[in-house]
Amino acid sequence: MKIAAGVDIGGTNTAIGIITEYGEIIFQTSIATTSYLEPEELVIQVAKILKEEISKINSLFTFLGTGIGAPNGNFKGSIEFAPNLKWKGIIPLAQLFEKHTGAPAILNNDANAAAIGEMVFGKARGINDFLFITLGTGLGSGIVANGKVIYGNDGFAGELGHTITFKDGRACNCGRFGCLETYCSATGLRRTYAELIREDFSENTLSSESIFQKAISGDEVAGEAFRITAEILGLALANSVAYTSPKAIFLFGGLANAGEFLLNPVKEHFEKNLLNIYKNKIPVLLSGLKEADAALLGASSPIFNN
Ligand SMILES: [Zn+2]
């Protein structure tokens, strides 16, 4: 049986796993990213853990390599100026992993890794053209066309979250105003809720989970916050269909699970805004990846898809 390592590097923790070709996670652990002042020190530690674990398991397994998911990771193998990692400059991460594990390594940003994970292990198996949207703190996206993730010239294609949706709208972390993710993400929902109750958005503004609970219990303002989020997202997805023509769209992340409050109204506004030739053809579906496993499955999946 073939196995690969999945390494998901976050600002706080780095998750490490060993995954079979069938998407079963047979080992997982995590280490504190912030304990390593230099990226190579972290890579050396991860490689040591992987070597120990792989030597313990049956020698019938073939280790194919390491897939890495990291913020701002690009397909050329480097992390460039990731705002939530302490390491500065351009880090040749895939190369460092190859040096210390002695096996191939492939780096992707989190959203592209999760999109490939959907294709290898999730509901997009056999689907060659689809959009994958993660609704978390921000809005991440991966575009798959002809069975391949679209990276673009510099590797940064698929930044749907940073398409300007409202001119002079909400301030975005990217330094501009009105980006889609400032409306359609867990943070965006919280900002909308704060606006509706005429409060300044702050750390104390209700969590997206609490807003969901309120919506379920019939709170009209919470319901309205979801309705606004869904309306904007449905329109944005309909627009993205015009230049990608996907077979399906997958939504991933805590917010996506708010079924009747998000998925159903998103579908409604999506259909309403689609160009006629696409109407009633493109399902908007929840991701088939379990949230707890998605980061490791996503990170490792390009190794199996290579
Ligand atoms: Zn932005």
PDB file of C-alpha atoms and ligand atoms in Angstrom:
ATOM      1  CA  MET A   1       0.000   0.000   0.000  1.00  0.00           C
ATOM      2  CA  LYS A   2       1.145   3.516  -0.750  1.00  0.00           C
ATOM      3  CA  ILE A   3       1.448   6.136   1.978  1.00  0.00           C
ATOM      4  CA  ALA A   4       2.346   9.818   2.081  1.00  0.00           C
ATOM      5  CA  ALA A   5       2.973  12.363   4.791  1.00  0.00           C
ATOM      6  CA  GLY A   6       0.757  15.393   5.176  1.00  0.00           C
ATOM      7  CA  VAL A   7       2.132  18.454   6.951  1.00  0.00           C
ATOM      8  CA  ASP A   8      -0.117  21.442   7.590  1.00  0.00           C
ATOM      9  CA  ILE A   9       1.832  24.473   8.761  1.00  0.00           C
ATOM     10  CA  GLY A  10      -0.274  26.967  10.656  1.00  0.00           C
ATOM     11  CA  GLY A  11       0.695  30.149  12.477  1.00  0.00           C
ATOM     12  CA  THR A  12       0.427  28.385  15.862  1.00  0.00           C
ATOM     13  CA  ASN A  13       0.655  24.633  15.265  1.00  0.00           C
ATOM     14  CA  THR A  14       2.010  22.340  12.605  1.00  0.00           C
ATOM     15  CA  ALA A  15      -0.045  19.174  12.116  1.00  0.00           C
ATOM     16  CA  ILE A  16       1.803  16.086  10.894  1.00  0.00           C
ATOM     17  CA  GLY A  17       0.159  12.921   9.576  1.00  0.00           C
ATOM     18  CA  ILE A  18       0.773   9.746   7.652  1.00  0.00           C
ATOM     19  CA  ILE A  19      -2.029   8.964   5.210  1.00  0.00           C
ATOM     20  CA  THR A  20      -2.752   5.904   3.080  1.00  0.00           C
ATOM     21  CA  GLU A  21      -3.741   6.085  -0.565  1.00  0.00           C
ATOM     22  CA  TYR A  22      -7.323   5.396   0.600  1.00  0.00           C
ATOM     23  CA  GLY A  23      -7.410   8.534   2.748  1.00  0.00           C
ATOM     24  CA  GLU A  24      -6.975   6.787   6.088  1.00  0.00           C
ATOM     25  CA  ILE A  25      -4.882   8.750   8.592  1.00  0.00           C
ATOM     26  CA  ILE A  26      -2.749   6.107  10.314  1.00  0.00           C
ATOM     27  CA  PHE A  27      -0.650   8.465  12.425  1.00  0.00           C
ATOM     28  CA  GLN A  28      -1.005  12.065  13.499  1.00  0.00           C
ATOM     29  CA  THR A  29       0.572  14.503  15.894  1.00  0.00           C
ATOM     30  CA  SER A  30       1.332  18.207  16.089  1.00  0.00           C
ATOM     31  CA  ILE A  31       4.175  20.478  17.157  1.00  0.00           C
ATOM     32  CA  ALA A  32       4.237  24.200  17.983  1.00  0.00           C
ATOM     33  CA  THR A  33       5.254  26.182  14.874  1.00  0.00           C
ATOM     34  CA  THR A  34       6.298  29.118  17.049  1.00  0.00           C
ATOM     35  CA  SER A  35       8.979  27.013  18.838  1.00  0.00           C
ATOM     36  CA  TYR A  36      11.130  27.025  15.715  1.00  0.00           C
ATOM     37  CA  LEU A  37      12.905  30.269  14.951  1.00  0.00           C
ATOM     38  CA  GLU A  38      14.172  28.989  11.622  1.00  0.00           C
ATOM     39  CA  PRO A  39      12.006  27.038   9.162  1.00  0.00           C
ATOM     40  CA  GLU A  40      14.772  24.464   8.617  1.00  0.00           C
ATOM     41  CA  GLU A  41      14.722  23.579  12.349  1.00  0.00           C
ATOM     42  CA  LEU A  42      11.010  22.786  12.046  1.00  0.00           C
ATOM     43  CA  VAL A  43      11.595  20.711   8.900  1.00  0.00           C
ATOM     44  CA  ILE A  44      14.364  18.717  10.653  1.00  0.00           C
ATOM     45  CA  GLN A  45      12.027  17.941  13.569  1.00  0.00           C
ATOM     46  CA  VAL A  46       9.139  16.917  11.289  1.00  0.00           C
ATOM     47  CA  ALA A  47      11.461  14.698   9.215  1.00  0.00           C
ATOM     48  CA  LYS A  48      12.710  13.022  12.410  1.00  0.00           C
ATOM     49  CA  ILE A  49       9.145  12.286  13.582  1.00  0.00           C
ATOM     50  CA  LEU A  50       8.178  10.916  10.160  1.00  0.00           C
ATOM     51  CA  LYS A  51      11.251   8.670   9.909  1.00  0.00           C
ATOM     52  CA  GLU A  52      10.580   7.195  13.356  1.00  0.00           C
ATOM     53  CA  GLU A  53       6.921   6.491  12.584  1.00  0.00           C
ATOM     54  CA  ILE A  54       7.541   5.084   9.122  1.00  0.00           C
ATOM     55  CA  SER A  55      10.216   2.738  10.483  1.00  0.00           C
ATOM     56  CA  LYS A  56       7.647   1.371  12.993  1.00  0.00           C
ATOM     57  CA  ILE A  57       5.013   0.426  10.429  1.00  0.00           C
ATOM     58  CA  ASN A  58       4.919  -2.537   8.123  1.00  0.00           C
ATOM     59  CA  SER A  59       7.609  -2.516   5.454  1.00  0.00           C
ATOM     60  CA  LEU A  60       4.939  -3.342   2.833  1.00  0.00           C
ATOM     61  CA  PHE A  61       4.062   0.354   2.799  1.00  0.00           C
ATOM     62  CA  THR A  62       5.704   2.470   0.120  1.00  0.00           C
ATOM     63  CA  PHE A  63       6.420   6.033   1.221  1.00  0.00           C
ATOM     64  CA  LEU A  64       5.804   8.367  -1.732  1.00  0.00           C
ATOM     65  CA  GLY A  65       6.709  11.722  -0.204  1.00  0.00           C
ATOM     66  CA  THR A  66       5.462  14.696   1.766  1.00  0.00           C
ATOM     67  CA  GLY A  67       2.648  17.061   0.880  1.00  0.00           C
ATOM     68  CA  ILE A  68       2.726  20.383   2.665  1.00  0.00           C
ATOM     69  CA  GLY A  69      -0.078  22.888   3.134  1.00  0.00           C
ATOM     70  CA  ALA A  70       0.939  26.363   4.260  1.00  0.00           C
ATOM     71  CA  PRO A  71      -0.439  29.881   4.104  1.00  0.00           C
ATOM     72  CA  ASN A  72       0.934  31.704   1.035  1.00  0.00           C
ATOM     73  CA  GLY A  73       2.613  28.473  -0.076  1.00  0.00           C
ATOM     74  CA  ASN A  74       3.000  28.375  -3.836  1.00  0.00           C
ATOM     75  CA  PHE A  75       3.388  25.517  -6.253  1.00  0.00           C
ATOM     76  CA  LYS A  76       7.006  26.439  -6.965  1.00  0.00           C
ATOM     77  CA  GLY A  77       7.719  25.157  -3.470  1.00  0.00           C
ATOM     78  CA  SER A  78       8.222  28.357  -1.497  1.00  0.00           C
ATOM     79  CA  ILE A  79       6.388  30.314   1.142  1.00  0.00           C
ATOM     80  CA  GLU A  80       6.483  33.990   0.370  1.00  0.00           C
ATOM     81  CA  PHE A  81       5.830  36.637   2.996  1.00  0.00           C
ATOM     82  CA  ALA A  82       3.098  34.750   4.864  1.00  0.00           C
ATOM     83  CA  PRO A  83       1.611  37.353   7.208  1.00  0.00           C
ATOM     84  CA  ASN A  84       0.740  34.897   9.990  1.00  0.00           C
ATOM     85  CA  LEU A  85       4.108  33.096  10.099  1.00  0.00           C
ATOM     86  CA  LYS A  86       7.077  34.632  11.885  1.00  0.00           C
ATOM     87  CA  TRP A  87       9.587  33.538   9.251  1.00  0.00           C
ATOM     88  CA  LYS A  88      10.493  36.304   6.889  1.00  0.00           C
ATOM     89  CA  GLY A  89      11.236  36.447   3.194  1.00  0.00           C
ATOM     90  CA  ILE A  90      11.062  33.603   0.686  1.00  0.00           C
ATOM     91  CA  ILE A  91      11.443  30.125   2.215  1.00  0.00           C
ATOM     92  CA  PRO A  92      12.177  27.161  -0.117  1.00  0.00           C
ATOM     93  CA  LEU A  93      10.059  24.825   1.983  1.00  0.00           C
ATOM     94  CA  ALA A  94       9.565  21.928  -0.448  1.00  0.00           C
ATOM     95  CA  GLN A  95      13.313  21.830  -1.095  1.00  0.00           C
ATOM     96  CA  LEU A  96      14.032  21.733   2.659  1.00  0.00           C
ATOM     97  CA  PHE A  97      11.610  18.817   3.087  1.00  0.00           C
ATOM     98  CA  GLU A  98      13.193  16.920   0.192  1.00  0.00           C
ATOM     99  CA  LYS A  99      16.642  17.466   1.712  1.00  0.00           C
ATOM    100  CA  HIS A 100      15.674  16.155   5.154  1.00  0.00           C
ATOM    101  CA  THR A 101      13.222  13.365   4.232  1.00  0.00           C
ATOM    102  CA  GLY A 102      15.048  12.150   1.124  1.00  0.00           C
ATOM    103  CA  ALA A 103      11.715  11.916  -0.733  1.00  0.00           C
ATOM    104  CA  PRO A 104       9.670  14.214  -3.017  1.00  0.00           C
ATOM    105  CA  ALA A 105       7.796  17.104  -1.419  1.00  0.00           C
ATOM    106  CA  ILE A 106       4.990  19.257  -2.839  1.00  0.00           C
ATOM    107  CA  LEU A 107       3.837  22.549  -1.340  1.00  0.00           C
ATOM    108  CA  ASN A 108       0.427  24.161  -1.806  1.00  0.00           C
ATOM    109  CA  ASN A 109      -1.512  26.900  -0.097  1.00  0.00           C
ATOM    110  CA  ASP A 110      -4.234  25.611   2.215  1.00  0.00           C
ATOM    111  CA  ALA A 111      -7.171  26.189  -0.127  1.00  0.00           C
ATOM    112  CA  ASN A 112      -5.516  24.581  -3.169  1.00  0.00           C
ATOM    113  CA  ALA A 113      -4.418  21.646  -1.000  1.00  0.00           C
ATOM    114  CA  ALA A 114      -7.990  21.173   0.241  1.00  0.00           C
ATOM    115  CA  ALA A 115      -9.322  21.356  -3.341  1.00  0.00           C
ATOM    116  CA  ILE A 116      -6.950  18.550  -4.378  1.00  0.00           C
ATOM    117  CA  GLY A 117      -8.015  16.697  -1.213  1.00  0.00           C
ATOM    118  CA  GLU A 118     -11.647  16.911  -2.401  1.00  0.00           C
ATOM    119  CA  MET A 119     -10.583  15.491  -5.770  1.00  0.00           C
ATOM    120  CA  VAL A 120      -8.489  12.629  -4.345  1.00  0.00           C
ATOM    121  CA  PHE A 121     -10.471  11.692  -1.215  1.00  0.00           C
ATOM    122  CA  GLY A 122     -13.771  13.614  -1.232  1.00  0.00           C
ATOM    123  CA  LYS A 123     -16.866  14.155  -3.382  1.00  0.00           C
ATOM    124  CA  ALA A 124     -14.985  15.556  -6.390  1.00  0.00           C
ATOM    125  CA  ARG A 125     -13.547  12.180  -7.368  1.00  0.00           C
ATOM    126  CA  GLY A 126     -13.924  11.920 -11.132  1.00  0.00           C
ATOM    127  CA  ILE A 127     -14.912  15.598 -11.476  1.00  0.00           C
ATOM    128  CA  ASN A 128     -12.434  17.490 -13.636  1.00  0.00           C
ATOM    129  CA  ASP A 129     -13.837  21.011 -13.336  1.00  0.00           C
ATOM    130  CA  PHE A 130     -14.947  22.423 -10.019  1.00  0.00           C
ATOM    131  CA  LEU A 131     -14.616  25.290  -7.565  1.00  0.00           C
ATOM    132  CA  PHE A 132     -13.688  24.691  -3.952  1.00  0.00           C
ATOM    133  CA  ILE A 133     -14.481  27.419  -1.426  1.00  0.00           C
ATOM    134  CA  THR A 134     -13.360  27.453   2.208  1.00  0.00           C
ATOM    135  CA  LEU A 135     -15.371  29.631   4.567  1.00  0.00           C
ATOM    136  CA  GLY A 136     -13.245  30.151   7.655  1.00  0.00           C
ATOM    137  CA  THR A 137     -11.659  33.234   9.164  1.00  0.00           C
ATOM    138  CA  GLY A 138     -11.303  34.320   5.541  1.00  0.00           C
ATOM    139  CA  LEU A 139     -12.550  32.974   2.213  1.00  0.00           C
ATOM    140  CA  GLY A 140     -10.103  30.705   0.391  1.00  0.00           C
ATOM    141  CA  SER A 141     -10.660  29.088  -2.967  1.00  0.00           C
ATOM    142  CA  GLY A 142      -9.181  26.546  -5.316  1.00  0.00           C
ATOM    143  CA  ILE A 143     -10.110  26.350  -8.992  1.00  0.00           C
ATOM    144  CA  VAL A 144      -9.762  22.966 -10.698  1.00  0.00           C
ATOM    145  CA  ALA A 145      -9.975  22.854 -14.506  1.00  0.00           C
ATOM    146  CA  ASN A 146      -9.240  19.824 -16.684  1.00  0.00           C
ATOM    147  CA  GLY A 147      -8.351  17.901 -13.514  1.00  0.00           C
ATOM    148  CA  LYS A 148      -5.640  20.350 -12.462  1.00  0.00           C
ATOM    149  CA  VAL A 149      -5.531  23.212  -9.971  1.00  0.00           C
ATOM    150  CA  ILE A 150      -5.144  26.542 -11.747  1.00  0.00           C
ATOM    151  CA  TYR A 151      -2.026  28.209 -10.350  1.00  0.00           C
ATOM    152  CA  GLY A 152      -1.603  30.984 -12.884  1.00  0.00           C
ATOM    153  CA  ASN A 153       1.622  32.676 -13.842  1.00  0.00           C
ATOM    154  CA  ASP A 154       2.908  33.366 -10.334  1.00  0.00           C
ATOM    155  CA  GLY A 155       1.034  30.644  -8.445  1.00  0.00           C
ATOM    156  CA  PHE A 156      -1.532  32.904  -6.823  1.00  0.00           C
ATOM    157  CA  ALA A 157      -4.580  32.192  -8.990  1.00  0.00           C
ATOM    158  CA  GLY A 158      -7.861  31.482  -7.234  1.00  0.00           C
ATOM    159  CA  GLU A 159      -8.032  34.424  -4.832  1.00  0.00           C
ATOM    160  CA  LEU A 160     -11.802  34.715  -5.066  1.00  0.00           C
ATOM    161  CA  GLY A 161     -11.847  36.041  -1.482  1.00  0.00           C
ATOM    162  CA  HIS A 162     -10.010  39.154  -2.639  1.00  0.00           C
ATOM    163  CA  THR A 163     -12.238  40.146  -5.499  1.00  0.00           C
ATOM    164  CA  ILE A 164     -13.644  43.558  -4.684  1.00  0.00           C
ATOM    165  CA  THR A 165     -17.360  43.103  -4.171  1.00  0.00           C
ATOM    166  CA  PHE A 166     -18.283  46.557  -2.890  1.00  0.00           C
ATOM    167  CA  LYS A 167     -16.352  49.640  -3.921  1.00  0.00           C
ATOM    168  CA  ASP A 168     -15.091  51.433  -0.778  1.00  0.00           C
ATOM    169  CA  GLY A 169     -16.547  48.629   1.330  1.00  0.00           C
ATOM    170  CA  ARG A 170     -15.152  46.987   4.466  1.00  0.00           C
ATOM    171  CA  ALA A 171     -11.404  47.198   5.185  1.00  0.00           C
ATOM    172  CA  CYS A 172      -9.639  43.931   4.274  1.00  0.00           C
ATOM    173  CA  ASN A 173      -6.403  42.442   5.681  1.00  0.00           C
ATOM    174  CA  CYS A 174      -4.933  42.750   2.180  1.00  0.00           C
ATOM    175  CA  GLY A 175      -4.957  46.541   2.599  1.00  0.00           C
ATOM    176  CA  ARG A 176      -7.829  47.218   0.209  1.00  0.00           C
ATOM    177  CA  PHE A 177     -11.543  47.727   0.755  1.00  0.00           C
ATOM    178  CA  GLY A 178     -14.665  45.725  -0.050  1.00  0.00           C
ATOM    179  CA  CYS A 179     -13.137  42.261  -0.678  1.00  0.00           C
ATOM    180  CA  LEU A 180     -15.551  39.313  -0.792  1.00  0.00           C
ATOM    181  CA  GLU A 181     -14.013  37.681   2.295  1.00  0.00           C
ATOM    182  CA  THR A 182     -14.832  40.703   4.452  1.00  0.00           C
ATOM    183  CA  TYR A 183     -18.512  39.747   3.867  1.00  0.00           C
ATOM    184  CA  CYS A 184     -18.518  36.013   3.181  1.00  0.00           C
ATOM    185  CA  SER A 185     -16.508  34.233   5.889  1.00  0.00           C
ATOM    186  CA  ALA A 186     -16.968  33.579   9.601  1.00  0.00           C
ATOM    187  CA  THR A 187     -15.468  37.014  10.245  1.00  0.00           C
ATOM    188  CA  GLY A 188     -17.666  38.598   7.571  1.00  0.00           C
ATOM    189  CA  LEU A 189     -20.799  37.142   9.173  1.00  0.00           C
ATOM    190  CA  ARG A 190     -19.726  38.566  12.547  1.00  0.00           C
ATOM    191  CA  ARG A 191     -19.106  41.984  10.980  1.00  0.00           C
ATOM    192  CA  THR A 192     -22.545  41.921   9.351  1.00  0.00           C
ATOM    193  CA  TYR A 193     -24.142  40.964  12.660  1.00  0.00           C
ATOM    194  CA  ALA A 194     -22.297  43.776  14.466  1.00  0.00           C
ATOM    195  CA  GLU A 195     -23.509  46.265  11.819  1.00  0.00           C
ATOM    196  CA  LEU A 196     -27.098  45.076  12.185  1.00  0.00           C
ATOM    197  CA  ILE A 197     -27.063  45.573  15.956  1.00  0.00           C
ATOM    198  CA  ARG A 198     -25.188  48.879  15.457  1.00  0.00           C
ATOM    199  CA  GLU A 199     -22.140  47.842  17.421  1.00  0.00           C
ATOM    200  CA  ASP A 200     -18.508  48.315  16.452  1.00  0.00           C
ATOM    201  CA  PHE A 201     -16.975  45.047  15.309  1.00  0.00           C
ATOM    202  CA  SER A 202     -14.482  43.794  17.900  1.00  0.00           C
ATOM    203  CA  GLU A 203     -13.117  40.635  19.486  1.00  0.00           C
ATOM    204  CA  ASN A 204     -16.257  40.606  21.622  1.00  0.00           C
ATOM    205  CA  THR A 205     -18.682  40.482  18.725  1.00  0.00           C
ATOM    206  CA  LEU A 206     -20.471  37.131  18.921  1.00  0.00           C
ATOM    207  CA  SER A 207     -18.699  34.142  17.364  1.00  0.00           C
ATOM    208  CA  SER A 208     -20.132  32.807  14.112  1.00  0.00           C
ATOM    209  CA  GLU A 209     -21.174  29.674  16.036  1.00  0.00           C
ATOM    210  CA  SER A 210     -23.168  31.781  18.541  1.00  0.00           C
ATOM    211  CA  ILE A 211     -24.799  33.707  15.684  1.00  0.00           C
ATOM    212  CA  PHE A 212     -25.779  30.354  14.159  1.00  0.00           C
ATOM    213  CA  GLN A 213     -27.259  29.195  17.497  1.00  0.00           C
ATOM    214  CA  LYS A 214     -29.236  32.432  17.745  1.00  0.00           C
ATOM    215  CA  ALA A 215     -30.496  32.004  14.169  1.00  0.00           C
ATOM    216  CA  ILE A 216     -31.654  28.472  14.988  1.00  0.00           C
ATOM    217  CA  SER A 217     -33.551  29.712  18.024  1.00  0.00           C
ATOM    218  CA  GLY A 218     -35.412  32.202  15.838  1.00  0.00           C
ATOM    219  CA  ASP A 219     -33.408  35.407  16.413  1.00  0.00           C
ATOM    220  CA  GLU A 220     -34.321  37.585  13.438  1.00  0.00           C
ATOM    221  CA  VAL A 221     -31.160  39.683  13.419  1.00  0.00           C
ATOM    222  CA  ALA A 222     -28.961  36.568  13.365  1.00  0.00           C
ATOM    223  CA  GLY A 223     -31.116  35.124  10.569  1.00  0.00           C
ATOM    224  CA  GLU A 224     -30.761  38.383   8.634  1.00  0.00           C
ATOM    225  CA  ALA A 225     -26.949  38.291   9.032  1.00  0.00           C
ATOM    226  CA  PHE A 226     -26.933  34.831   7.409  1.00  0.00           C
ATOM    227  CA  ARG A 227     -29.345  35.938   4.680  1.00  0.00           C
ATOM    228  CA  ILE A 228     -27.097  38.877   3.740  1.00  0.00           C
ATOM    229  CA  THR A 229     -23.992  36.637   3.728  1.00  0.00           C
ATOM    230  CA  ALA A 230     -25.728  34.056   1.534  1.00  0.00           C
ATOM    231  CA  GLU A 231     -27.008  36.670  -0.915  1.00  0.00           C
ATOM    232  CA  ILE A 232     -23.524  38.119  -1.481  1.00  0.00           C
ATOM    233  CA  LEU A 233     -21.895  34.683  -1.739  1.00  0.00           C
ATOM    234  CA  GLY A 234     -24.547  33.337  -4.131  1.00  0.00           C
ATOM    235  CA  LEU A 235     -23.965  36.274  -6.474  1.00  0.00           C
ATOM    236  CA  ALA A 236     -20.156  35.934  -6.270  1.00  0.00           C
ATOM    237  CA  LEU A 237     -20.349  32.214  -7.090  1.00  0.00           C
ATOM    238  CA  ALA A 238     -22.686  32.880 -10.023  1.00  0.00           C
ATOM    239  CA  ASN A 239     -20.171  35.391 -11.399  1.00  0.00           C
ATOM    240  CA  SER A 240     -17.274  32.971 -10.999  1.00  0.00           C
ATOM    241  CA  VAL A 241     -19.173  30.386 -13.061  1.00  0.00           C
ATOM    242  CA  ALA A 242     -19.108  32.750 -16.026  1.00  0.00           C
ATOM    243  CA  TYR A 243     -15.349  32.334 -16.392  1.00  0.00           C
ATOM    244  CA  THR A 244     -14.747  28.822 -15.027  1.00  0.00           C
ATOM    245  CA  SER A 245     -17.827  26.781 -16.060  1.00  0.00           C
ATOM    246  CA  PRO A 246     -17.476  24.226 -13.242  1.00  0.00           C
ATOM    247  CA  LYS A 247     -19.401  20.960 -12.985  1.00  0.00           C
ATOM    248  CA  ALA A 248     -19.939  21.572  -9.255  1.00  0.00           C
ATOM    249  CA  ILE A 249     -19.057  23.962  -6.447  1.00  0.00           C
ATOM    250  CA  PHE A 250     -17.969  22.664  -3.036  1.00  0.00           C
ATOM    251  CA  LEU A 251     -18.245  24.681   0.168  1.00  0.00           C
ATOM    252  CA  PHE A 252     -16.037  23.798   3.106  1.00  0.00           C
ATOM    253  CA  GLY A 253     -15.654  25.053   6.678  1.00  0.00           C
ATOM    254  CA  GLY A 254     -17.709  25.591   9.803  1.00  0.00           C
ATOM    255  CA  LEU A 255     -19.900  28.250   8.258  1.00  0.00           C
ATOM    256  CA  ALA A 256     -20.786  26.020   5.291  1.00  0.00           C
ATOM    257  CA  ASN A 257     -22.416  23.583   7.705  1.00  0.00           C
ATOM    258  CA  ALA A 258     -25.054  26.131   8.685  1.00  0.00           C
ATOM    259  CA  GLY A 259     -27.359  24.262   6.238  1.00  0.00           C
ATOM    260  CA  GLU A 260     -30.704  25.994   5.931  1.00  0.00           C
ATOM    261  CA  PHE A 261     -29.274  29.345   7.021  1.00  0.00           C
ATOM    262  CA  LEU A 262     -26.450  29.397   4.515  1.00  0.00           C
ATOM    263  CA  LEU A 263     -26.390  26.614   1.905  1.00  0.00           C
ATOM    264  CA  ASN A 264     -30.044  26.883   0.875  1.00  0.00           C
ATOM    265  CA  PRO A 265     -30.140  30.681   0.453  1.00  0.00           C
ATOM    266  CA  VAL A 266     -26.726  30.562  -1.271  1.00  0.00           C
ATOM    267  CA  LYS A 267     -28.192  28.094  -3.809  1.00  0.00           C
ATOM    268  CA  GLU A 268     -31.220  30.331  -4.305  1.00  0.00           C
ATOM    269  CA  HIS A 269     -29.177  33.485  -4.993  1.00  0.00           C
ATOM    270  CA  PHE A 270     -26.677  31.508  -7.051  1.00  0.00           C
ATOM    271  CA  GLU A 271     -29.380  30.211  -9.404  1.00  0.00           C
ATOM    272  CA  LYS A 272     -31.095  33.597  -9.561  1.00  0.00           C
ATOM    273  CA  ASN A 273     -27.898  35.300 -10.774  1.00  0.00           C
ATOM    274  CA  LEU A 274     -26.579  32.632 -13.156  1.00  0.00           C
ATOM    275  CA  LEU A 275     -26.309  33.250 -16.854  1.00  0.00           C
ATOM    276  CA  ASN A 276     -29.135  31.293 -18.544  1.00  0.00           C
ATOM    277  CA  ILE A 277     -26.861  28.727 -20.176  1.00  0.00           C
ATOM    278  CA  TYR A 278     -25.696  27.543 -16.719  1.00  0.00           C
ATOM    279  CA  LYS A 279     -29.014  27.499 -14.888  1.00  0.00           C
ATOM    280  CA  ASN A 280     -30.024  24.308 -13.032  1.00  0.00           C
ATOM    281  CA  LYS A 281     -26.851  22.526 -14.069  1.00  0.00           C
ATOM    282  CA  ILE A 282     -24.327  23.252 -11.338  1.00  0.00           C
ATOM    283  CA  PRO A 283     -24.867  21.819  -7.851  1.00  0.00           C
ATOM    284  CA  VAL A 284     -23.519  23.720  -4.826  1.00  0.00           C
ATOM    285  CA  LEU A 285     -22.515  20.988  -2.378  1.00  0.00           C
ATOM    286  CA  LEU A 286     -20.948  20.618   1.034  1.00  0.00           C
ATOM    287  CA  SER A 287     -17.403  19.275   0.949  1.00  0.00           C
ATOM    288  CA  GLY A 288     -16.989  15.534   1.480  1.00  0.00           C
ATOM    289  CA  LEU A 289     -13.910  16.085   3.657  1.00  0.00           C
ATOM    290  CA  LYS A 290     -14.364  15.832   7.413  1.00  0.00           C
ATOM    291  CA  GLU A 291     -13.283  19.126   8.931  1.00  0.00           C
ATOM    292  CA  ALA A 292     -10.942  17.487  11.460  1.00  0.00           C
ATOM    293  CA  ASP A 293      -9.120  15.508   8.745  1.00  0.00           C
ATOM    294  CA  ALA A 294      -9.238  17.983   5.879  1.00  0.00           C
ATOM    295  CA  ALA A 295      -5.942  19.776   6.534  1.00  0.00           C
ATOM    296  CA  LEU A 296      -3.877  16.573   6.576  1.00  0.00           C
ATOM    297  CA  LEU A 297      -5.800  14.924   3.731  1.00  0.00           C
ATOM    298  CA  GLY A 298      -5.513  18.104   1.680  1.00  0.00           C
ATOM    299  CA  ALA A 299      -1.805  18.538   2.379  1.00  0.00           C
ATOM    300  CA  SER A 300      -0.950  14.932   1.456  1.00  0.00           C
ATOM    301  CA  SER A 301      -3.302  14.587  -1.533  1.00  0.00           C
ATOM    302  CA  PRO A 302      -1.051  16.199  -4.215  1.00  0.00           C
ATOM    303  CA  ILE A 303       1.471  13.415  -3.583  1.00  0.00           C
ATOM    304  CA  PHE A 304      -1.130  10.791  -4.569  1.00  0.00           C
ATOM    305  CA  ASN A 305      -2.382  12.946  -7.428  1.00  0.00           C
ATOM    306  CA  ASN A 306       1.110  13.536  -8.840  1.00  0.00           C
TER     307      ASN A 306
HETATM  308 ZN    ZN B   1      -8.695  41.634   0.386  1.00  0.00          ZN
END
